[in-house]
PDB file of C-alpha atoms in Angstrom:
ATOM      1  CA  UNK Z1011       0.000   0.000   0.000  1.00  0.00           C
ATOM      2  CA  UNK Z1012       1.056   3.631  -0.448  1.00  0.00           C
ATOM      3  CA  UNK Z1013       3.180   5.491   2.071  1.00  0.00           C
ATOM      4  CA  UNK Z1014       0.244   7.469   3.534  1.00  0.00           C
ATOM      5  CA  UNK Z1015      -1.760   4.738   5.231  1.00  0.00           C
ATOM      6  CA  UNK Z1016      -4.642   5.605   7.531  1.00  0.00           C
ATOM      7  CA  UNK Z1017      -6.553   3.498  10.065  1.00  0.00           C
ATOM      8  CA  UNK Z1018     -10.192   3.165  11.004  1.00  0.00           C
ATOM      9  CA  UNK Z1019     -11.382   1.252  14.061  1.00  0.00           C
ATOM     10  CA  UNK Z1020     -14.657  -0.675  14.174  1.00  0.00           C
ATOM     11  CA  UNK Z1021     -16.252  -0.276  17.607  1.00  0.00           C
ATOM     12  CA  UNK Z1022     -19.736  -0.679  19.040  1.00  0.00           C
ATOM     13  CA  UNK Z1023     -21.600  -3.851  18.121  1.00  0.00           C
ATOM     14  CA  UNK Z1024     -19.818  -6.431  15.995  1.00  0.00           C
ATOM     15  CA  UNK Z1025     -22.688  -6.352  13.509  1.00  0.00           C
ATOM     16  CA  UNK Z1026     -21.984  -4.945  10.043  1.00  0.00           C
ATOM     17  CA  UNK Z1027     -25.525  -3.530   9.782  1.00  0.00           C
ATOM     18  CA  UNK Z1028     -26.496  -2.347  13.224  1.00  0.00           C
ATOM     19  CA  UNK Z1029     -24.648  -0.561  15.990  1.00  0.00           C
ATOM     20  CA  UNK Z1030     -21.262  -0.613  14.266  1.00  0.00           C
ATOM     21  CA  UNK Z1031     -19.273   2.590  14.744  1.00  0.00           C
ATOM     22  CA  UNK Z1032     -16.278   3.292  12.519  1.00  0.00           C
ATOM     23  CA  UNK Z1033     -13.835   5.995  13.544  1.00  0.00           C
ATOM     24  CA  UNK Z1034     -10.356   7.237  12.820  1.00  0.00           C
ATOM     25  CA  UNK Z1035      -8.499   9.969  11.000  1.00  0.00           C
ATOM     26  CA  UNK Z1036      -6.983  10.443   7.569  1.00  0.00           C
ATOM     27  CA  UNK Z1037      -6.727  14.036   6.362  1.00  0.00           C
ATOM     28  CA  UNK Z1038      -9.650  14.752   8.711  1.00  0.00           C
ATOM     29  CA  UNK Z1039     -11.657  13.107  11.490  1.00  0.00           C
ATOM     30  CA  UNK Z1040     -13.738  10.111  10.297  1.00  0.00           C
ATOM     31  CA  UNK Z1041     -16.856   8.916  12.137  1.00  0.00           C
ATOM     32  CA  UNK Z1042     -19.466   6.606  10.585  1.00  0.00           C
ATOM     33  CA  UNK Z1043     -22.314   4.816  12.311  1.00  0.00           C
ATOM     34  CA  UNK Z1044     -24.511   2.033  10.895  1.00  0.00           C
ATOM     35  CA  UNK Z1045     -27.982   1.758  12.484  1.00  0.00           C
ATOM     36  CA  UNK Z1046     -30.787  -0.507  11.295  1.00  0.00           C
ATOM     37  CA  UNK Z1047     -34.451  -0.045  12.106  1.00  0.00           C
ATOM     38  CA  UNK Z1048     -37.329  -2.340  11.220  1.00  0.00           C
ATOM     39  CA  UNK Z1049     -40.878  -1.045  10.843  1.00  0.00           C
ATOM     40  CA  UNK Z1050     -44.216  -2.025   9.352  1.00  0.00           C
ATOM     41  CA  UNK Z1051     -44.503  -5.380  11.070  1.00  0.00           C
ATOM     42  CA  UNK Z1052     -41.073  -6.638   9.957  1.00  0.00           C
ATOM     43  CA  UNK Z1053     -41.639  -5.818   6.269  1.00  0.00           C
ATOM     44  CA  UNK Z1054     -39.413  -2.741   5.965  1.00  0.00           C
ATOM     45  CA  UNK Z1055     -35.852  -2.489   7.232  1.00  0.00           C
ATOM     46  CA  UNK Z1056     -33.470   0.387   6.674  1.00  0.00           C
ATOM     47  CA  UNK Z1057     -29.835   0.852   7.631  1.00  0.00           C
ATOM     48  CA  UNK Z1058     -28.898   4.493   8.001  1.00  0.00           C
ATOM     49  CA  UNK Z1059     -25.227   5.332   7.588  1.00  0.00           C
ATOM     50  CA  UNK Z1060     -24.381   8.554   9.379  1.00  0.00           C
ATOM     51  CA  UNK Z1061     -21.227  10.637   9.340  1.00  0.00           C
ATOM     52  CA  UNK Z1062     -20.757  12.918  12.323  1.00  0.00           C
ATOM     53  CA  UNK Z1063     -24.370  12.064  13.315  1.00  0.00           C
ATOM     54  CA  UNK Z1064     -25.788  13.264   9.952  1.00  0.00           C
ATOM     55  CA  UNK Z1065     -27.302  10.705   7.525  1.00  0.00           C
ATOM     56  CA  UNK Z1066     -25.163  10.360   4.379  1.00  0.00           C
ATOM     57  CA  UNK Z1067     -26.395   7.054   2.926  1.00  0.00           C
ATOM     58  CA  UNK Z1068     -28.788   4.188   3.537  1.00  0.00           C
ATOM     59  CA  UNK Z1069     -29.629   0.609   2.700  1.00  0.00           C
ATOM     60  CA  UNK Z1070     -33.299  -0.208   2.126  1.00  0.00           C
ATOM     61  CA  UNK Z1071     -33.548  -3.952   2.725  1.00  0.00           C
ATOM     62  CA  UNK Z1072     -36.122  -6.241   1.112  1.00  0.00           C
ATOM     63  CA  UNK Z1073     -38.136  -8.989   2.775  1.00  0.00           C
ATOM     64  CA  UNK Z1074     -37.966  -7.534   6.282  1.00  0.00           C
ATOM     65  CA  UNK Z1075     -34.214  -7.124   6.202  1.00  0.00           C
ATOM     66  CA  UNK Z1076     -33.332 -10.563   4.879  1.00  0.00           C
ATOM     67  CA  UNK Z1077     -32.615  -9.684   1.227  1.00  0.00           C
ATOM     68  CA  UNK Z1078     -30.635  -7.018  -0.604  1.00  0.00           C
ATOM     69  CA  UNK Z1079     -32.719  -4.051  -1.708  1.00  0.00           C
ATOM     70  CA  UNK Z1080     -31.579  -0.554  -2.686  1.00  0.00           C
ATOM     71  CA  UNK Z1081     -28.779   1.742  -1.583  1.00  0.00           C
ATOM     72  CA  UNK Z1082     -28.772   5.521  -1.553  1.00  0.00           C
ATOM     73  CA  UNK Z1083     -25.677   7.719  -1.403  1.00  0.00           C
ATOM     74  CA  UNK Z1084     -26.526  11.393  -1.722  1.00  0.00           C
ATOM     75  CA  UNK Z1085     -28.926  11.594  -4.671  1.00  0.00           C
ATOM     76  CA  UNK Z1086     -27.797   8.253  -6.194  1.00  0.00           C
ATOM     77  CA  UNK Z1087     -30.270   5.373  -5.758  1.00  0.00           C
ATOM     78  CA  UNK Z1088     -29.167   1.942  -7.013  1.00  0.00           C
ATOM     79  CA  UNK Z1089     -29.494  -1.796  -6.261  1.00  0.00           C
ATOM     80  CA  UNK Z1090     -27.405  -2.904  -3.273  1.00  0.00           C
ATOM     81  CA  UNK Z1091     -26.208  -5.788  -5.435  1.00  0.00           C
ATOM     82  CA  UNK Z1092     -24.118  -3.233  -7.376  1.00  0.00           C
ATOM     83  CA  UNK Z1093     -21.837  -3.069  -4.313  1.00  0.00           C
ATOM     84  CA  UNK Z1094     -21.271  -6.849  -4.267  1.00  0.00           C
ATOM     85  CA  UNK Z1095     -21.092  -7.900  -7.922  1.00  0.00           C
ATOM     86  CA  UNK Z1096     -19.115 -11.057  -8.785  1.00  0.00           C
ATOM     87  CA  UNK Z1097     -15.379 -10.390  -8.746  1.00  0.00           C
ATOM     88  CA  UNK Z1098     -12.250 -11.929 -10.219  1.00  0.00           C
ATOM     89  CA  UNK Z1099     -12.600 -15.081  -8.092  1.00  0.00           C
ATOM     90  CA  UNK Z1100     -15.194 -16.903  -5.998  1.00  0.00           C
ATOM     91  CA  UNK Z1101     -13.918 -15.089  -2.876  1.00  0.00           C
ATOM     92  CA  UNK Z1102     -14.106 -11.596  -4.421  1.00  0.00           C
ATOM     93  CA  UNK Z1103     -16.892  -9.068  -4.966  1.00  0.00           C
ATOM     94  CA  UNK Z1104     -16.547  -5.821  -6.888  1.00  0.00           C
ATOM     95  CA  UNK Z1105     -18.229  -2.452  -7.246  1.00  0.00           C
ATOM     96  CA  UNK Z1106     -17.827   0.551  -9.512  1.00  0.00           C
ATOM     97  CA  UNK Z1107     -17.394   3.892  -7.770  1.00  0.00           C
ATOM     98  CA  UNK Z1108     -19.190   7.053  -8.794  1.00  0.00           C
ATOM     99  CA  UNK Z1109     -15.817   8.279 -10.124  1.00  0.00           C
ATOM    100  CA  UNK Z1110     -15.652   5.317 -12.545  1.00  0.00           C
ATOM    101  CA  UNK Z1111     -12.959   3.320 -10.745  1.00  0.00           C
ATOM    102  CA  UNK Z1112     -13.518  -0.383 -10.126  1.00  0.00           C
ATOM    103  CA  UNK Z1113     -12.864  -1.762  -6.654  1.00  0.00           C
ATOM    104  CA  UNK Z1114     -12.864  -5.347  -5.410  1.00  0.00           C
ATOM    105  CA  UNK Z1115     -13.073  -6.683  -1.858  1.00  0.00           C
ATOM    106  CA  UNK Z1116     -11.305 -10.061  -1.686  1.00  0.00           C
ATOM    107  CA  UNK Z1117     -11.791 -12.386   1.254  1.00  0.00           C
ATOM    108  CA  UNK Z1118      -8.452 -13.558   2.667  1.00  0.00           C
ATOM    109  CA  UNK Z1119      -7.761 -17.252   2.149  1.00  0.00           C
ATOM    110  CA  UNK Z1120      -6.186 -17.795   5.584  1.00  0.00           C
ATOM    111  CA  UNK Z1121      -8.823 -15.717   7.438  1.00  0.00           C
ATOM    112  CA  UNK Z1122     -12.236 -15.555   5.723  1.00  0.00           C
ATOM    113  CA  UNK Z1123     -13.368 -12.802   8.137  1.00  0.00           C
ATOM    114  CA  UNK Z1124     -10.666 -10.491   6.755  1.00  0.00           C
ATOM    115  CA  UNK Z1125     -10.712  -8.669   3.429  1.00  0.00           C
ATOM    116  CA  UNK Z1126      -8.352  -6.803   1.108  1.00  0.00           C
ATOM    117  CA  UNK Z1127      -9.581  -4.005  -1.170  1.00  0.00           C
ATOM    118  CA  UNK Z1128      -8.030  -3.743  -4.620  1.00  0.00           C
ATOM    119  CA  UNK Z1129      -8.325  -1.370  -7.534  1.00  0.00           C
ATOM    120  CA  UNK Z1130      -6.709  -2.519 -10.769  1.00  0.00           C
ATOM    121  CA  UNK Z1131      -4.766  -5.227  -8.861  1.00  0.00           C
ATOM    122  CA  UNK Z1132      -3.266  -2.693  -6.443  1.00  0.00           C
ATOM    123  CA  UNK Z1133      -4.161  -3.291  -2.794  1.00  0.00           C
ATOM    124  CA  UNK Z1134      -5.409  -0.030  -1.291  1.00  0.00           C
ATOM    125  CA  UNK Z1135      -7.036  -1.230   1.935  1.00  0.00           C
ATOM    126  CA  UNK Z1136      -7.195  -4.134   4.361  1.00  0.00           C
ATOM    127  CA  UNK Z1137      -9.902  -5.009   6.880  1.00  0.00           C
ATOM    128  CA  UNK Z1138      -8.964  -7.317   9.725  1.00  0.00           C
ATOM    129  CA  UNK Z1139     -11.288  -8.649  12.380  1.00  0.00           C
ATOM    130  CA  UNK Z1140      -9.054  -8.139  15.378  1.00  0.00           C
ATOM    131  CA  UNK Z1141     -10.396  -7.498  18.892  1.00  0.00           C
ATOM    132  CA  UNK Z1142      -8.220  -4.977  20.719  1.00  0.00           C
ATOM    133  CA  UNK Z1143      -8.328  -2.153  23.229  1.00  0.00           C
ATOM    134  CA  UNK Z1144      -8.103   1.347  21.761  1.00  0.00           C
ATOM    135  CA  UNK Z1145      -8.069   4.821  23.341  1.00  0.00           C
ATOM    136  CA  UNK Z1146     -11.802   5.096  22.538  1.00  0.00           C
ATOM    137  CA  UNK Z1147     -12.763   1.670  23.902  1.00  0.00           C
ATOM    138  CA  UNK Z1148     -12.815  -1.912  22.644  1.00  0.00           C
ATOM    139  CA  UNK Z1149     -12.548  -2.438  18.902  1.00  0.00           C
ATOM    140  CA  UNK Z1150     -13.525  -5.603  17.025  1.00  0.00           C
ATOM    141  CA  UNK Z1151     -11.804  -4.753  13.737  1.00  0.00           C
ATOM    142  CA  UNK Z1152      -9.669  -2.243  11.913  1.00  0.00           C
ATOM    143  CA  UNK Z1153      -9.121  -1.052   8.383  1.00  0.00           C
ATOM    144  CA  UNK Z1154      -5.890   0.337   6.985  1.00  0.00           C
ATOM    145  CA  UNK Z1155      -6.390   2.277   3.769  1.00  0.00           C
ATOM    146  CA  UNK Z1156      -4.986   4.825   1.357  1.00  0.00           C
ATOM    147  CA  UNK Z1157      -8.281   6.276   0.035  1.00  0.00           C
ATOM    148  CA  UNK Z1158      -8.739   9.916   1.000  1.00  0.00           C
ATOM    149  CA  UNK Z1159     -11.776  10.794  -1.105  1.00  0.00           C
ATOM    150  CA  UNK Z1160     -15.049  10.866   0.818  1.00  0.00           C
ATOM    151  CA  UNK Z1161     -17.410   9.081  -1.593  1.00  0.00           C
ATOM    152  CA  UNK Z1162     -15.111   6.168  -2.606  1.00  0.00           C
ATOM    153  CA  UNK Z1163     -14.314   5.611   1.097  1.00  0.00           C
ATOM    154  CA  UNK Z1164     -18.029   5.578   1.954  1.00  0.00           C
ATOM    155  CA  UNK Z1165     -18.739   3.212  -0.959  1.00  0.00           C
ATOM    156  CA  UNK Z1166     -15.906   0.923   0.183  1.00  0.00           C
ATOM    157  CA  UNK Z1167     -17.267   0.846   3.754  1.00  0.00           C
ATOM    158  CA  UNK Z1168     -20.800   0.127   2.521  1.00  0.00           C
ATOM    159  CA  UNK Z1169     -19.531  -2.664   0.246  1.00  0.00           C
ATOM    160  CA  UNK Z1170     -17.483  -4.077   3.136  1.00  0.00           C
ATOM    161  CA  UNK Z1171     -20.579  -4.032   5.345  1.00  0.00           C
ATOM    162  CA  UNK Z1172     -22.522  -6.019   2.744  1.00  0.00           C
ATOM    163  CA  UNK Z1173     -19.665  -8.480   2.235  1.00  0.00           C
ATOM    164  CA  UNK Z1174     -19.448  -9.091   5.982  1.00  0.00           C
ATOM    165  CA  UNK Z1175     -23.230  -9.506   6.251  1.00  0.00           C
ATOM    166  CA  UNK Z1176     -23.361 -11.958   3.331  1.00  0.00           C
ATOM    167  CA  UNK Z1177     -20.317 -13.969   4.428  1.00  0.00           C
ATOM    168  CA  UNK Z1178     -21.022 -14.016   8.165  1.00  0.00           C
ATOM    169  CA  UNK Z1179     -24.497 -15.473   8.144  1.00  0.00           C
ATOM    170  CA  UNK Z1180     -26.887 -12.668   7.218  1.00  0.00           C
ATOM    171  CA  UNK Z1181     -27.941 -11.707  10.724  1.00  0.00           C
ATOM    172  CA  UNK Z1182     -31.218  -9.812  10.947  1.00  0.00           C
ATOM    173  CA  UNK Z1183     -31.261  -7.144  13.691  1.00  0.00           C
TER     174      UNK Z1183
END
């Protein structure tokens, strides 16, 4: 990875859709929170992704939160499946960023709960599930990355959340 590597810590609940707080710093303070609510007698579920306590994106789940639905980032509304399209191997899923770049999360062979993010075969981020104490409390994972653009970082975190949810048993909040 490039010489300017930044870190994010995953705190709160170890659930990629609900109660997960992601914080750290790159060129500025980073704080994301994933919160899922279910309404209408278990038929509608929505995950709100907030940055600094302000909503910036959401997942609208189908079938009461058990199936992929639609994602919204700003004024873009698209199928959630666009964030987890088939990748270069059975253990990889890709997405295309709003800036046209293609990214691919690849599950690590020796640790299927860890992922590497690539663009054009260059690794630009790693996510590791690693419980540890941090200055802000216990963390259940961390991400090292070189992305410093807001939207591609948000897209990468949303795609990572979906990959974790799909691979780790599709827990419904």
